[in-house]
Structures are given as structure tokens and as C-alpha cells.
Coordinates of C-alpha atoms and ligand atoms in Angstrom, one line a residue:
X1 CA 71.1 -11.5 -262.2
X2 CA 72.1 -10.6 -258.4
X3 CA 70.0 -7.2 -257.6
X4 CA 72.1 -5.7 -255.2
X5 CA 70.1 -2.6 -254.6
X6 CA 66.1 -4.6 -254.0
X7 CA 67.5 -7.1 -252.2
X8 CA 68.9 -4.7 -250.0
X9 CA 65.6 -3.1 -250.0
X10 CA 63.6 -5.8 -249.5
X11 CA 65.4 -7.7 -246.8
X12 CA 65.8 -3.8 -244.9
X13 CA 61.5 -3.1 -245.4
X14 CA 61.5 -7.3 -243.2
X15 CA 63.9 -6.2 -241.3
X16 CA 62.3 -3.0 -240.4
X17 CA 58.5 -5.1 -239.6
X18 CA 60.5 -6.9 -237.3
X19 CA 62.0 -4.7 -235.1
X20 CA 58.6 -2.6 -234.5
X21 CA 57.7 -6.3 -233.2
X22 CA 60.7 -6.5 -231.2
X23 CA 60.1 -3.3 -229.2
X24 CA 56.4 -3.2 -227.9
X25 CA 55.2 0.4 -226.3
X26 CA 55.0 -0.4 -222.2
X27 CA 55.1 1.5 -218.6
X28 CA 56.7 4.1 -218.8
X29 CA 56.3 4.9 -221.5
X30 CA 58.8 7.5 -221.5
X31 CA 61.3 5.0 -222.3
X32 CA 60.0 2.6 -224.4
X33 CA 59.4 6.1 -226.9
X34 CA 62.7 6.9 -226.3
X35 CA 64.1 3.8 -226.8
X36 CA 61.8 3.0 -230.1
X37 CA 62.6 6.6 -230.9
X38 CA 66.1 5.2 -231.3
X39 CA 65.1 2.5 -233.1
X40 CA 63.0 2.5 -235.0
X41 CA 64.9 5.9 -236.4
X42 CA 65.6 3.8 -240.1
X43 CA 69.3 3.7 -241.3
X44 CA 70.7 0.7 -243.2
X45 CA 70.5 -2.5 -241.1
X46 CA 73.4 -4.1 -241.9
X47 CA 73.7 -5.8 -238.9
X48 CA 70.7 -7.6 -239.3
X49 CA 70.8 -8.3 -242.8
X50 CA 74.2 -9.7 -242.8
X51 CA 73.5 -12.0 -239.9
X52 CA 70.4 -13.8 -241.1
X53 CA 72.0 -13.4 -244.8
X54 CA 74.9 -15.6 -243.2
X55 CA 72.3 -18.3 -241.5
X56 CA 70.8 -18.8 -244.8
X57 CA 74.1 -19.1 -246.4
X58 CA 74.6 -22.2 -244.1
X59 CA 71.1 -23.6 -245.1
X60 CA 70.0 -21.9 -241.5
X61 CA 66.5 -22.3 -240.5
X62 CA 66.2 -17.3 -240.7
X63 CA 63.4 -17.4 -238.1
X64 CA 65.7 -18.9 -235.7
X65 CA 67.9 -15.9 -236.2
X66 CA 65.2 -13.2 -235.5
X67 CA 65.9 -11.9 -232.6
X68 CA 69.5 -11.8 -232.6
X69 CA 69.5 -9.7 -235.9
X70 CA 67.2 -7.3 -233.7
X71 CA 69.1 -8.1 -230.5
X72 CA 72.6 -7.0 -233.5
X73 CA 70.6 -3.3 -234.1
X74 CA 69.2 -2.8 -230.9
X75 CA 72.4 -3.0 -229.6
X76 CA 73.9 -0.8 -232.6
X77 CA 71.6 1.4 -231.6
X78 CA 72.0 1.7 -228.5
X79 CA 76.0 2.5 -228.7
X80 CA 74.9 5.4 -231.7
X81 CA 73.0 7.2 -228.7
X82 CA 75.5 6.8 -225.9
X83 CA 78.6 7.5 -229.0
X84 CA 76.3 11.1 -229.4
X85 CA 75.7 12.2 -225.5
X86 CA 77.6 15.7 -225.0
X87 CA 80.3 13.3 -222.8
X88 CA 81.6 11.4 -225.8
X89 CA 80.9 13.1 -229.9
X90 CA 78.6 15.5 -228.9
X91 CA 76.5 15.6 -231.7
X92 CA 72.9 16.7 -232.4
X93 CA 71.7 15.1 -235.7
X94 CA 71.9 10.8 -235.5
X95 CA 69.5 9.3 -238.9
X96 CA 68.1 12.5 -239.9
X97 CA 66.7 13.0 -236.8
X98 CA 67.3 14.7 -233.9
X99 CA 70.2 12.5 -231.1
X100 CA 67.4 10.8 -228.4
X101 CA 69.5 13.3 -226.3
X102 CA 68.3 15.9 -227.6
X103 CA 64.3 14.8 -228.0
X104 CA 64.9 12.7 -224.6
X105 CA 67.4 15.0 -222.3
X106 CA 70.9 13.5 -221.4
X107 CA 69.4 10.8 -218.2
X108 CA 66.3 9.2 -220.6
X109 CA 68.6 8.5 -223.0
X110 CA 71.0 6.9 -221.6
X111 CA 68.9 4.4 -219.8
X112 CA 66.6 4.1 -223.2
X113 CA 71.1 2.9 -224.1
X114 CA 70.9 0.6 -221.0
X115 CA 67.8 -0.3 -221.7
X116 CA 67.8 -1.7 -225.5
X117 CA 71.0 -2.8 -224.4
X118 CA 69.7 -4.9 -221.6
X119 CA 66.5 -5.7 -223.2
X120 CA 68.8 -7.0 -226.6
X121 CA 70.5 -9.8 -224.4
X122 CA 66.8 -11.2 -223.2
X123 CA 65.1 -11.6 -226.5
X124 CA 67.8 -13.7 -227.5
X125 CA 67.4 -15.5 -225.0
X126 CA 63.4 -15.4 -224.7
X127 CA 62.7 -15.4 -228.4
X128 CA 65.5 -17.7 -230.8
X129 CA 63.4 -20.5 -231.4
X130 CA 63.8 -24.5 -232.9
X131 CA 67.7 -24.3 -232.0
X132 CA 69.6 -26.7 -229.6
X133 CA 69.4 -24.3 -226.2
X134 CA 73.6 -24.1 -226.2
X135 CA 73.8 -22.4 -229.7
X136 CA 71.5 -19.3 -228.0
X137 CA 74.4 -19.7 -224.7
X138 CA 77.2 -20.0 -227.4
X139 CA 75.4 -16.4 -229.5
X140 CA 74.8 -14.8 -226.1
X141 CA 78.4 -15.8 -225.8
X142 CA 79.3 -13.7 -228.4
X143 CA 76.8 -10.7 -228.4
X144 CA 78.5 -10.2 -225.1
X145 CA 82.4 -10.2 -226.1
X146 CA 81.1 -8.2 -229.2
X147 CA 80.4 -5.5 -226.8
X148 CA 82.3 -4.9 -223.4
X149 CA 85.7 -4.5 -222.6
X150 CA 87.1 -6.8 -225.5
X151 CA 84.8 -5.5 -227.9
X152 CA 82.9 -1.9 -228.5
X153 CA 83.3 -0.5 -225.5
X154 CA 87.0 -0.5 -225.4
X155 CA 87.1 0.6 -228.6
X156 CA 85.4 4.0 -227.4
X157 CA 87.3 3.6 -224.8
X158 CA 91.1 4.1 -227.4
X159 CA 89.1 6.4 -229.3
X160 CA 88.4 8.9 -226.9
X161 CA 91.5 8.5 -225.7
X162 CA 93.5 9.5 -229.0
X163 CA 91.0 12.4 -229.8
X164 CA 92.8 15.7 -230.6
X165 CA 96.2 13.7 -230.5
X166 CA 98.0 14.0 -233.8
X167 CA 100.7 11.2 -234.3
X168 CA 98.6 7.9 -233.8
X169 CA 100.3 5.2 -235.0
X170 CA 98.8 2.7 -237.9
X171 CA 98.0 0.3 -235.0
X172 CA 96.3 1.8 -232.8
X173 CA 93.8 3.4 -235.1
X174 CA 92.9 -0.4 -236.0
X175 CA 92.8 -1.6 -232.9
X176 CA 89.8 1.3 -232.6
X177 CA 88.4 0.3 -235.4
X178 CA 88.5 -3.4 -235.1
X179 CA 86.6 -2.7 -232.0
X180 CA 84.5 -0.3 -232.0
X181 CA 83.1 -1.0 -235.6
X182 CA 84.5 -4.4 -236.1
X183 CA 83.6 -5.8 -233.8
X184 CA 79.6 -6.4 -233.6
X185 CA 80.1 -7.0 -237.6
X186 CA 81.5 -10.1 -237.2
X187 CA 78.7 -10.5 -234.0
X188 CA 76.7 -10.7 -236.7
X189 CA 78.6 -12.5 -238.7
X190 CA 79.0 -15.5 -236.3
X191 CA 76.5 -16.1 -234.7
X192 CA 74.5 -16.0 -237.4
X193 CA 76.9 -18.8 -238.7
X194 CA 76.4 -21.0 -235.1
X195 CA 72.5 -20.2 -235.4
X196 CA 73.0 -22.8 -238.5
X197 CA 75.3 -24.9 -237.2
X198 CA 78.2 -24.4 -238.5
X199 CA 81.6 -25.8 -238.6
X200 CA 85.0 -25.1 -237.4
X201 CA 86.1 -24.3 -241.2
X202 CA 83.0 -21.9 -242.1
X203 CA 83.2 -20.1 -238.6
X204 CA 86.4 -19.2 -239.4
X205 CA 86.7 -18.3 -243.1
X206 CA 83.5 -16.2 -241.8
X207 CA 85.1 -14.5 -239.3
X208 CA 86.9 -13.7 -241.6
X209 CA 85.4 -12.3 -243.9
X210 CA 83.4 -10.3 -241.4
X211 CA 87.1 -9.0 -240.2
X212 CA 88.0 -7.4 -244.3
X213 CA 84.8 -6.0 -244.7
X214 CA 84.0 -4.6 -240.7
X215 CA 87.5 -3.3 -241.2
X216 CA 86.6 -1.4 -244.8
X217 CA 83.7 -0.1 -243.1
X218 CA 85.2 2.5 -241.3
X219 CA 87.7 3.5 -243.4
X220 CA 84.6 4.9 -246.4
X221 CA 82.6 5.6 -242.6
X222 CA 86.4 8.4 -241.7
X223 CA 86.3 9.0 -245.7
X224 CA 81.9 9.7 -245.9
X225 CA 83.0 12.0 -243.0
X226 CA 85.3 13.9 -245.1
X227 CA 83.4 13.6 -248.5
X228 CA 80.1 14.2 -247.9
X229 CA 77.4 16.3 -246.4
X230 CA 75.3 16.6 -243.5
X231 CA 72.0 15.8 -245.3
X232 CA 73.7 12.6 -247.0
X233 CA 74.6 11.1 -244.4
X234 CA 72.3 12.6 -241.6
X235 CA 74.4 12.9 -239.7
X236 CA 77.2 15.9 -238.9
X237 CA 79.5 16.1 -241.8
X238 CA 83.5 16.8 -241.4
X239 CA 82.9 15.6 -237.8
X240 CA 86.8 14.0 -237.1
X241 CA 88.4 17.0 -237.9
X242 CA 86.4 19.3 -236.2
X243 CA 87.1 16.7 -233.1
X244 CA 90.7 15.7 -234.0
X245 CA 89.8 12.2 -233.8
X246 CA 92.1 9.9 -235.7
X247 CA 90.6 8.4 -239.2
X248 CA 92.7 6.8 -241.5
X249 CA 92.0 9.5 -243.9
X250 CA 93.9 11.5 -241.4
X251 CA 96.8 9.2 -241.9
X252 CA 97.4 7.8 -244.9
X253 CA 95.0 9.9 -247.9
X254 CA 91.5 9.9 -249.8
X255 CA 93.2 7.4 -252.8
X256 CA 95.0 5.1 -250.4
X257 CA 92.1 5.0 -247.5
X258 CA 89.9 4.0 -250.8
X259 CA 92.1 1.7 -252.3
X260 CA 93.3 -0.4 -248.9
X261 CA 89.0 -1.2 -248.2
X262 CA 88.7 -1.4 -251.6
X263 CA 91.4 -4.3 -251.2
X264 CA 89.8 -5.5 -247.8
X265 CA 86.7 -6.2 -249.8
X266 CA 88.2 -8.3 -252.2
X267 CA 89.6 -10.4 -249.8
X268 CA 86.4 -11.0 -247.9
X269 CA 84.3 -11.7 -251.4
X270 CA 87.9 -14.9 -251.8
X271 CA 86.9 -16.2 -248.7
X272 CA 83.0 -17.0 -250.1
X273 CA 84.3 -18.5 -253.5
X274 CA 84.0 -22.2 -251.9
X275 CA 80.2 -21.1 -251.5
X276 CA 79.0 -19.9 -255.4
X277 CA 75.7 -18.5 -255.8
X278 CA 74.7 -19.6 -252.7
X279 CA 77.2 -16.4 -251.3
X280 CA 75.7 -13.3 -254.1
X281 CA 74.4 -11.6 -250.5
X282 CA 76.9 -11.8 -248.4
X283 CA 78.9 -10.2 -252.1
X284 CA 76.8 -8.5 -252.8
X285 CA 76.9 -6.9 -248.8
X286 CA 80.2 -5.9 -249.1
X287 CA 80.7 -4.7 -252.5
X288 CA 78.3 -2.4 -250.5
X289 CA 80.1 -1.2 -247.5
X290 CA 82.6 0.0 -250.7
X291 CA 79.7 1.8 -252.8
X292 CA 77.9 3.8 -249.9
X293 CA 77.0 6.9 -250.3
X294 CA 75.6 7.3 -246.2
Ligands
LIG301 C1 80.0 5.7 -234.1 O1 81.6 6.1 -234.3 C2 80.3 4.3 -232.6 C3 80.4 3.1 -232.4 C4 80.0 2.6 -233.9 C5 80.1 2.6 -231.4 C6 80.4 3.7 -229.9 C7 80.2 2.5 -228.5 C8 79.8 2.9 -227.3 C9 79.5 4.4 -227.0 C10 80.0 2.4 -225.8 C11 78.8 1.6 -225.7 C12 78.6 1.3 -224.8 C13 78.0 -0.7 -225.2 C14 77.7 -0.6 -223.5 C15 78.6 -1.3 -225.7 P1 81.9 7.6 -235.0 O2 81.6 8.6 -233.9 O3 83.2 7.5 -234.9 O4 80.8 7.4 -235.8 P2 79.3 8.5 -236.0 O5 80.6 9.1 -237.1 O6 78.2 7.6 -237.0 O7 79.2 9.0 -234.7
LIG302 MG1 80.6 9.4 -233.5

């Protein structure tokens, strides 16, 4: 039987090694330290694992997806460094450690985020081997689109604009989450698929899978903010209520939110039926998203 926990633990260990190697120290030491502090702070490493698992599902060469997998975690990490800044969510803890700006100061934290973001693209362009150059260009397009105003940045802007508003609609909330969280999760899957040379039909199926788990992921995030402790989360719990954030539990209540997340994961899994046992890792990741405790 497929053991989800040992699969995820094994993949996480590999990803930690790839990430450590991806960003050696350099000069000025201070910026490299700040970048490595957040990049190597642990975390679930779901994004790189998703990218590698999707590439393997389509019989791609796993090693060709390692630079993209690392780049996705670099982008995710930079978005968290910036999200935690006083000008945004003003958080002191992330992944059980002090946030980047609490250790290095706001100036360096902003620059560490900028440097991680630009390095992510350099790393993909420079290190992706053994696939046609066209696929690498396509991956870079996928990544840049997920990050910009039509992706993470757009979602974050809407999130900030809705803070403190009491009448945020379900559509606006979905816009925030599709962009802020969903876009990068979808990019994990589509970049892994692209590197494996995916056909349009596979890309469409896998994008639908990713959209569904992306939304489920964020619903669970909102639920955990209410139900889990700061120790369990490694970051301050209950922030959404104090910051008057628009969330699913606020809109629907905890029970309906939970049921909706399960429904989304079921729909995601249905997209994978056609791949049989080869899809076990992606199915396991989908289930992990609703079962997770942090
Ligand atoms: C965490 O959400 C934040 C994000 C998922 C993304 C934030 C995006 C930005 C700061 C834009 C970054 C800039 C670029 C160029 C990509 P949350 O606050 O709901 O979750 P949390 O409780 O973990 O902080
Ligand atoms: Mg935040």
C-alpha cells in the first residue's frame, strides 16, 4: 500500500538537500544569509514535491524538474518574507522561527525577497538540463505569470484591499485565493508537466486538479487559523480575525468550509483516475491538503 507519510517525508528530505545546494553562500554575506535563513527554514515543501511528482507522473526525467522545483520554493519563500513585513501582515513568526525582517531588518528582508525572486528565474534558466529549450521558456512563462499582477501580486493586493471590510463577496474571496495561493500551486503542476512534455489534454486535466487543490489548501489554511494553536502552525494563530481578513470560515462557517474543502479534493482526485496507480503521489498530496494540521 502507498504510504503517504513516508512518501512525503522522503521527498521533503530530498527537497531540503536540493534547496541547500541551490543557494550557496556568496558576497555580500548578509544578503545570502538572509536568503538562506528563510529558504532553509523548513516547511512542508509541498510546491517542489508537486512539481517533481507531476513530472514523474508523465514519465518525465525527474532531474530536469529539480531546478523548477527549487525555484517554486524560492518564489513561495519570498512571497512569505514580503507578506510578513510590517507594511503587509506584520507577522513575527513563520515556520516556527522569527520572521526575516525581525532577524535582518526590513531593508534586508525586502532585498532578500527580491533576490530570491530573481534568483529563482536565473536558476531555472541556467540549471534546467536535458529538455528542449522551448520547454524551459514555457516554464519561465508559467512562473512569471503566476507571480505578477495576474497571479500572487494581484491576489495580495485584493487581500489587502478587503482587510477590515465586512461584506466581502464569495466571488472576491475566490479571486483572492485563486490568485494569492492557487496560481503558484497550479504553476507547480503545469511546470512539472511541461518539463515532461505534457500534451494539451494532460495539461488541462492536471491544471483542473491543481485549481481544486489550490482552493482546498486555502480553505484549510483559513480553518487552521481559527482552530490550531500558534505552536502547531509555527506562526501566529488567529491573525485573520484580528486583522479582519476575508476568509471562508467567516463567510460560510467552519463546517461548510470543511465540507467544501473535501468536495474540492474529491474533484481534484477524479481528474487523476485516468493515470491509475501512477497518480498515487498526486492523490496522496491532495488528501494531505485536507488532513494537514499546519
Ligand atoms: C500568505 O497568505 C501570502 C501569500 C500566499 C502570498 C503573498 C504575496 C505577496 C506578498 C506578493 C509577493 C510579491 C511577489 C513579487 C511574488 P496569508 O497571509 O493568508 O497566510 P499566512 O497566515 O501564512 O501569512
Ligand atoms: Mg500573512
